[in-house]
Amino acid sequence: MDNLQIIGSEEWCVFKELGIPAIKARVDSGAKTSSIQATNLKVINKGGQEWVKFEVSPLQENRSIAIECQARLVTRRMVKSSSGISEERFVIKTPVTMGDATFDIELTLANRDTMEFRMLLGREALNDRFIVNPAVTCQLNSIDEIEINKKYAPYFKEKTGLKIALLASNPLLYSNKRLMEAAEARGHEIVFLNVEQVYMKLDAHSPEIRYRGGSILKDFDAVIPRIKPAVTFYGCALIRQFKNLGAYCQNSAEAISQSRDKLFASQLFSNNDIHIPITGFAKSPMDTKDLIKMVNGAPLIIKLLESTQGKGVVLAETNKAAESVINAFKSVNTNILVQEFIKEANGQDIRCFVVNGKVVASMQRQAQKGEFRANIHQGGIASIIKITPEEKKLALKAAKVLNLAVAGVDIIRSNKGPLLLEVNSSPGLEGIENATGKDIANAMIMAIEKRLKFQ
């Protein structure tokens, strides 16, 4: 016992054979085995033996550093997570250096992105070597930030482009994948951030934005918000925080909030002489009959205030049906708009894609037979179209009134001329890129470069 070294609740470990110059481990005598953060695992055959290739991001504060490692696969173990789900984990054996001591250690390869420490040191590694004093830290070796930066200098990429965050929910969506590709193709570093895994610290001296697991998100030049309606409130709060920390947000929180509130947006449009279909809004069911009459009677459109992609939009073909639908919505305290139906549009509308005050692409959407909604998500068929100067002017003015740098502006052709239907602050790229052949993702990245005067 007298020969055992005292270590603290946190200690620095070095893995020379894996090429990891320093990684801080949480010392946990309650855990039997040790584990290390590992992603992109792949089993390979080497001289008739199974080896495993994997990547380690050893610094909690810097997710951009990933060290490629490989080691002989010792065994596979079934491990039950804290949520009760069992999964297979790979186990390797490799020398570790702690202070002056170097010894072999078994490591379970695990995704520890959500954990505070990238490594856990269990009691198998501690037995007959160390005594743990949980009241202290880093007893064997204390490494400060300057030393860590020196050790990891070869892994830091020289900044040649912008650092961009794509704030969205699904990295596999066409639009998000295209934006990632376009940014990388132009030499920028782009990081996908799941909006629901980002959180913030509000403080006058040191405000922060963090990602699940505790890594601090900083030094972003720009943020591309692709916020789905369900997380508008939280997403906009994050966008404001990124802006406060000096990042350029391609669409501001205020602009997104305005565009999502269909009633407020409609008021802004009518106040700015932007022609929309006649629209009504009332609170009491007592006013339903006059509301219907006000928008020229049935057939008419009933819209949920926060509808998107054509969801929550109903066509009432008779006054009686309109009354029933309106009163049904009101009975569950749901806010709706009632809008005149433009019959002559024939189930067609136009989507204009606006980027930094320019219409970069336009497509016509044709509703399926028996359907009045032309949205691509509702089965609408897209085709390229040449818009009129009046339609172009309307699209640009609508985006400007809402102060959106990127907008999908939906226009309908009527006997009274072009009418604005709505403006989308996170317009999809798939339908319009496929219909027009235009590289809109690239146009969005170039717009950020121009805004930030990046050469």
XYZ file of C-alpha atoms in Angstrom:
455
model
C 0.000 0.000 0.000
C 2.862 2.376 0.809
C 4.177 2.081 -2.765
C 0.870 3.115 -4.364
C 0.705 6.587 -5.880
C -2.123 8.951 -5.010
C -4.150 10.181 -7.968
C -7.092 12.560 -8.166
C -10.591 12.341 -9.654
C -9.182 13.558 -13.011
C -5.822 12.616 -14.555
C -4.018 13.103 -17.869
C -3.233 9.970 -19.912
C -0.859 9.565 -22.891
C -1.275 6.839 -25.553
C 1.915 6.850 -27.655
C 0.987 3.797 -29.724
C -2.384 5.322 -30.611
C -0.809 8.732 -31.349
C -2.781 10.526 -28.620
C -0.472 13.071 -26.904
C -2.826 13.778 -23.978
C -6.402 12.987 -22.972
C -8.013 13.827 -19.645
C -9.701 10.866 -17.944
C -12.376 10.749 -15.279
C -11.095 8.388 -12.563
C -13.970 6.143 -11.462
C -13.232 3.307 -9.039
C -16.906 2.360 -9.230
C -16.475 1.300 -12.860
C -14.722 -2.006 -13.531
C -13.396 -1.286 -17.026
C -11.892 1.769 -18.728
C -13.332 3.328 -21.894
C -12.318 5.944 -24.455
C -14.331 8.073 -26.863
C -14.276 6.459 -30.331
C -16.236 6.951 -33.545
C -16.155 5.604 -37.128
C -15.199 2.112 -35.963
C -14.206 -0.415 -38.625
C -12.882 -3.964 -38.151
C -9.989 -4.900 -40.497
C -7.874 -8.029 -41.008
C -4.170 -7.621 -40.330
C -1.839 -10.658 -40.525
C -4.714 -13.033 -39.857
C -5.828 -11.058 -36.779
C -8.803 -8.743 -36.251
C -7.841 -5.116 -35.734
C -10.098 -2.132 -35.308
C -9.675 1.318 -36.907
C -11.350 4.223 -35.127
C -11.210 7.976 -34.562
C -10.698 9.683 -31.206
C -11.575 13.331 -30.556
C -9.508 13.687 -27.370
C -10.301 17.307 -26.518
C -13.747 17.976 -25.102
C -13.528 21.636 -26.103
C -12.472 21.024 -29.727
C -14.547 18.587 -31.759
C -12.698 19.419 -34.981
C -9.624 17.385 -33.932
C -10.018 13.686 -34.753
C -7.031 11.329 -34.449
C -7.103 8.151 -36.549
C -6.082 5.143 -34.448
C -5.850 1.401 -34.878
C -5.263 -1.443 -32.442
C -5.685 -5.208 -32.234
C -9.202 -6.244 -31.253
C -8.994 -8.170 -27.983
C -12.669 -9.034 -27.531
C -16.256 -7.891 -27.994
C -18.491 -7.215 -24.992
C -22.220 -6.643 -24.599
C -22.682 -3.485 -22.544
C -25.970 -2.205 -21.124
C -26.349 1.589 -21.254
C -27.927 3.675 -18.486
C -31.171 3.616 -20.521
C -31.177 -0.198 -20.413
C -30.233 -0.785 -24.063
C -27.604 -3.485 -24.712
C -25.035 -2.986 -27.453
C -21.830 -4.640 -28.595
C -18.598 -2.802 -27.781
C -15.068 -3.460 -29.055
C -12.224 -3.855 -26.538
C -8.545 -3.138 -27.307
C -5.318 -3.376 -25.270
C -2.667 -0.645 -25.465
C 0.058 0.954 -23.287
C -0.919 4.069 -21.336
C 1.465 6.523 -19.657
C 0.336 8.255 -16.469
C 3.025 10.401 -14.871
C 6.202 8.246 -14.835
C 4.338 4.921 -15.094
C 3.611 3.095 -18.362
C 1.473 -0.050 -18.346
C -0.950 -1.967 -20.584
C -4.622 -1.151 -20.277
C -7.800 -2.602 -21.745
C -10.052 0.055 -23.272
C -13.675 -0.275 -24.334
C -14.326 1.820 -27.449
C -17.477 3.873 -26.839
C -19.159 6.993 -28.149
C -18.732 9.368 -25.212
C -19.855 12.534 -27.042
C -22.559 13.136 -24.456
C -20.176 12.572 -21.505
C -18.192 15.277 -19.735
C -14.883 13.360 -20.166
C -13.525 11.682 -23.302
C -12.083 8.849 -21.213
C -13.065 6.882 -18.133
C -10.396 5.150 -16.011
C -11.854 2.117 -14.197
C -10.599 0.086 -11.250
C -8.943 -2.663 -13.371
C -6.363 -0.029 -14.389
C -6.098 1.304 -10.819
C -5.618 -1.990 -8.932
C -2.191 -2.351 -7.294
C -1.040 0.922 -8.842
C -2.943 3.904 -7.437
C -4.989 5.178 -4.528
C -7.715 7.645 -5.456
C -8.248 10.859 -3.521
C -11.472 12.275 -5.035
C -10.880 15.665 -3.393
C -7.926 16.506 -5.709
C -7.205 16.478 -9.481
C -4.228 16.001 -11.817
C -1.718 14.721 -9.238
C 0.535 12.917 -11.733
C 0.754 15.567 -14.413
C -0.830 18.993 -14.728
C -1.137 20.221 -18.321
C -2.309 23.769 -18.993
C -3.997 25.108 -22.136
C -0.716 26.441 -23.618
C 0.903 23.008 -23.323
C -2.166 21.280 -24.784
C -2.086 23.651 -27.761
C 1.600 22.787 -28.293
C 0.939 19.040 -28.126
C -1.967 19.307 -30.577
C -0.401 21.934 -32.879
C 0.068 19.389 -35.752
C -3.652 18.574 -35.635
C -4.938 22.148 -35.803
C -5.962 22.946 -39.362
C -4.765 26.240 -40.741
C -7.807 28.413 -41.302
C -8.230 28.969 -45.008
C -11.993 29.475 -45.134
C -14.908 30.490 -42.990
C -16.218 28.484 -40.059
C -19.937 27.963 -40.595
C -22.591 26.285 -38.434
C -25.640 24.668 -40.029
C -28.309 24.825 -37.307
C -31.000 22.282 -38.200
C -32.572 18.995 -37.098
C -31.806 16.309 -39.682
C -28.350 16.013 -41.298
C -29.727 13.548 -43.877
C -32.201 15.999 -45.445
C -31.367 16.876 -49.064
C -31.148 20.626 -48.316
C -28.790 20.156 -45.375
C -26.523 17.719 -47.232
C -26.319 20.108 -50.207
C -25.375 23.066 -47.995
C -22.645 20.998 -46.288
C -21.287 19.942 -49.711
C -21.410 23.478 -51.108
C -19.583 25.008 -48.121
C -16.857 22.338 -48.180
C -16.470 22.675 -51.959
C -15.736 26.386 -51.444
C -13.047 25.609 -48.833
C -15.026 26.377 -45.680
C -15.345 24.368 -42.496
C -19.022 23.607 -41.859
C -20.384 21.881 -38.762
C -23.889 20.405 -38.465
C -25.512 21.335 -35.154
C -28.731 19.671 -34.054
C -30.789 22.567 -32.709
C -32.183 20.432 -29.874
C -28.703 19.455 -28.648
C -27.417 23.030 -28.382
C -27.807 24.960 -25.141
C -26.646 28.301 -23.828
C -25.290 30.141 -20.838
C -26.580 33.671 -20.339
C -24.080 35.790 -18.462
C -22.906 39.387 -18.815
C -19.200 38.447 -18.509
C -18.929 35.112 -20.303
C -21.997 34.141 -22.348
C -21.633 30.738 -24.051
C -23.210 28.283 -26.425
C -22.531 24.610 -25.761
C -23.242 21.332 -27.486
C -24.446 18.121 -25.843
C -21.582 16.724 -23.804
C -20.266 20.148 -22.836
C -18.144 21.243 -25.808
C -18.172 25.027 -26.214
C -19.280 26.303 -29.627
C -17.249 29.371 -30.496
C -15.459 31.222 -33.290
C -18.206 30.651 -35.875
C -18.127 33.248 -38.632
C -21.655 32.457 -39.799
C -24.735 30.411 -38.937
C -27.213 29.044 -41.494
C -30.504 28.525 -39.625
C -32.784 25.774 -40.986
C -35.263 25.755 -38.106
C -38.320 23.499 -38.366
C -41.607 25.046 -37.120
C -41.792 22.792 -34.037
C -38.616 24.371 -32.598
C -39.105 27.972 -33.782
C -39.102 29.506 -30.287
C -35.973 27.677 -29.096
C -34.199 27.918 -32.443
C -34.695 31.691 -32.550
C -33.324 32.018 -29.000
C -30.160 30.188 -30.125
C -29.833 32.380 -33.219
C -29.982 35.499 -31.028
C -27.238 34.014 -28.820
C -25.012 33.232 -31.825
C -25.537 36.804 -33.032
C -24.634 38.171 -29.564
C -21.391 36.174 -29.746
C -20.472 37.803 -33.057
C -21.616 35.261 -35.666
C -23.452 36.412 -38.794
C -26.819 34.611 -38.947
C -28.034 34.322 -42.534
C -31.643 34.780 -41.405
C -32.186 36.649 -38.154
C -34.359 35.386 -35.306
C -36.724 38.331 -35.754
C -37.144 37.670 -39.485
C -37.829 33.953 -38.909
C -40.355 34.676 -36.129
C -42.213 37.178 -38.320
C -42.372 34.818 -41.280
C -43.683 31.964 -39.105
C -46.530 34.094 -37.688
C -48.872 34.103 -40.685
C -51.193 36.716 -39.189
C -48.396 39.176 -38.382
C -46.775 38.538 -41.777
C -50.118 39.177 -43.539
C -50.481 42.459 -41.630
C -46.954 43.496 -42.648
C -47.724 42.662 -46.295
C -50.988 44.627 -46.382
C -49.316 47.565 -44.592
C -46.573 47.596 -47.253
C -48.909 47.492 -50.274
C -48.089 43.844 -51.052
C -51.137 42.228 -52.602
C -52.373 39.046 -50.921
C -55.643 37.076 -51.278
C -58.367 38.697 -49.115
C -57.718 37.352 -45.627
C -59.881 37.329 -42.491
C -59.179 36.655 -38.846
C -61.673 36.488 -35.979
C -61.710 35.140 -32.426
C -65.397 34.486 -31.778
C -67.565 31.852 -33.560
C -70.313 34.527 -33.495
C -68.435 36.267 -36.351
C -67.986 33.189 -38.566
C -70.780 33.970 -41.068
C -69.548 37.521 -41.672
C -65.933 36.291 -41.850
C -66.911 33.948 -44.696
C -68.797 36.710 -46.492
C -65.836 39.073 -46.023
C -63.536 36.818 -48.107
C -66.151 36.460 -50.882
C -67.727 33.248 -49.571
C -67.006 29.619 -50.367
C -65.013 28.002 -51.770
C -62.406 29.396 -49.364
C -59.120 28.415 -47.728
C -58.729 27.884 -43.969
C -55.127 27.955 -42.664
C -53.642 27.190 -39.294
C -51.479 30.160 -38.287
C -48.385 27.968 -38.039
C -48.983 25.653 -41.016
C -46.099 24.657 -43.291
C -45.501 22.477 -46.363
C -49.251 22.576 -47.024
C -50.113 20.894 -43.712
C -52.933 22.532 -41.750
C -54.451 24.067 -44.903
C -58.061 23.128 -45.745
C -60.315 23.945 -48.718
C -63.986 24.416 -47.741
C -66.156 24.125 -50.836
C -69.473 25.393 -49.403
C -70.406 28.046 -46.863
C -71.875 25.366 -44.575
C -68.661 23.300 -44.737
C -66.620 26.462 -44.100
C -68.705 27.280 -40.999
C -68.266 23.741 -39.647
C -64.483 23.700 -40.155
C -63.938 27.223 -38.778
C -66.055 26.561 -35.671
C -64.375 23.171 -35.132
C -60.944 24.838 -35.126
C -62.188 27.590 -32.805
C -63.712 25.083 -30.362
C -60.192 23.768 -29.623
C -58.741 27.299 -29.347
C -56.684 27.047 -32.534
C -55.855 30.273 -34.376
C -56.732 30.221 -38.067
C -56.793 32.533 -41.065
C -59.627 32.462 -43.576
C -58.581 33.322 -47.126
C -60.299 33.744 -50.462
C -59.839 30.879 -52.908
C -58.243 31.896 -56.226
C -60.070 29.526 -58.555
C -58.378 30.768 -61.749
C -54.959 29.678 -60.409
C -55.994 26.122 -61.300
C -53.971 24.492 -58.515
C -50.759 26.220 -59.611
C -48.427 28.498 -57.716
C -44.896 29.873 -58.191
C -41.999 29.459 -55.763
C -39.336 32.162 -56.096
C -36.081 31.507 -54.244
C -34.616 34.803 -53.004
C -31.001 35.107 -51.812
C -29.607 38.501 -50.723
C -32.078 40.568 -52.704
C -31.957 38.480 -55.910
C -34.354 35.868 -57.286
C -31.856 33.077 -57.987
C -34.412 30.528 -59.243
C -38.136 30.137 -59.864
C -40.349 27.124 -60.376
C -44.010 26.490 -61.003
C -45.749 23.915 -58.842
C -48.828 22.096 -60.122
C -51.122 20.367 -57.627
C -52.065 16.741 -58.220
C -55.489 16.059 -59.703
C -58.169 16.547 -57.048
C -55.735 18.470 -54.791
C -55.651 22.273 -54.390
C -52.249 22.482 -52.613
C -49.295 22.690 -54.990
C -46.607 22.098 -52.318
C -43.962 19.527 -53.329
C -44.542 17.828 -49.934
C -48.190 17.349 -50.942
C -47.279 15.705 -54.250
C -47.065 18.875 -56.355
C -45.114 18.618 -59.610
C -42.377 21.197 -60.183
C -41.233 22.703 -63.476
C -39.044 25.654 -64.449
C -40.852 28.918 -65.217
C -39.919 32.410 -66.351
C -41.501 34.900 -63.991
C -42.768 38.333 -65.023
C -41.074 41.550 -63.851
C -44.129 42.198 -61.650
C -43.785 38.770 -59.992
C -40.065 39.308 -59.468
C -40.709 42.695 -57.874
C -43.345 41.152 -55.578
C -41.006 38.329 -54.466
C -38.127 40.716 -53.675
C -40.385 43.151 -51.806
C -41.918 40.362 -49.684
C -38.480 39.049 -48.636
C -37.316 42.613 -47.896
C -40.373 43.469 -45.763
C -39.666 40.411 -43.585
C -35.908 41.184 -43.661
C -35.053 37.662 -44.860
C -31.707 37.155 -46.652
C -32.904 33.702 -47.787
C -36.580 33.158 -48.549
C -38.924 30.937 -50.509
C -41.651 33.290 -51.751
C -44.901 31.691 -52.941
C -46.935 33.627 -55.480
C -50.237 32.835 -57.170
C -51.462 34.222 -60.487
C -54.968 35.722 -60.319
C -57.253 37.853 -62.446
C -56.114 40.808 -60.296
C -52.432 40.107 -61.046
C -49.851 38.245 -58.921
C -50.781 37.721 -55.261
C -48.451 36.748 -52.439
C -49.419 33.526 -50.668
C -46.659 33.245 -48.070
C -42.931 33.473 -47.392
C -40.873 30.548 -46.071
C -37.718 31.309 -44.054
C -36.254 27.769 -44.453
C -37.154 26.919 -48.054
C -36.284 23.424 -49.291
C -33.686 23.058 -52.052
C -34.549 19.672 -53.542
C -37.606 20.541 -55.642
C -36.273 23.815 -57.020
C -32.691 22.589 -57.690
C -34.035 19.552 -59.542
C -36.608 21.586 -61.502
C -34.253 24.415 -62.495
C -30.795 22.808 -62.479
C -29.539 25.803 -60.453
C -26.951 25.346 -57.671
C -28.850 27.241 -54.975
C -26.780 25.822 -52.098
C -23.699 27.392 -53.683
C -25.552 30.709 -54.084
C -26.363 30.683 -50.351
C -22.719 30.057 -49.394
C -21.516 32.776 -51.816
C -24.018 35.180 -50.243
C -22.409 34.565 -46.831
C -18.940 35.178 -48.328
C -20.142 38.441 -49.834
C -21.788 39.568 -46.607
C -18.590 38.834 -44.634
C -16.348 40.292 -47.389
C -14.492 36.949 -47.636
C -12.100 36.774 -50.612
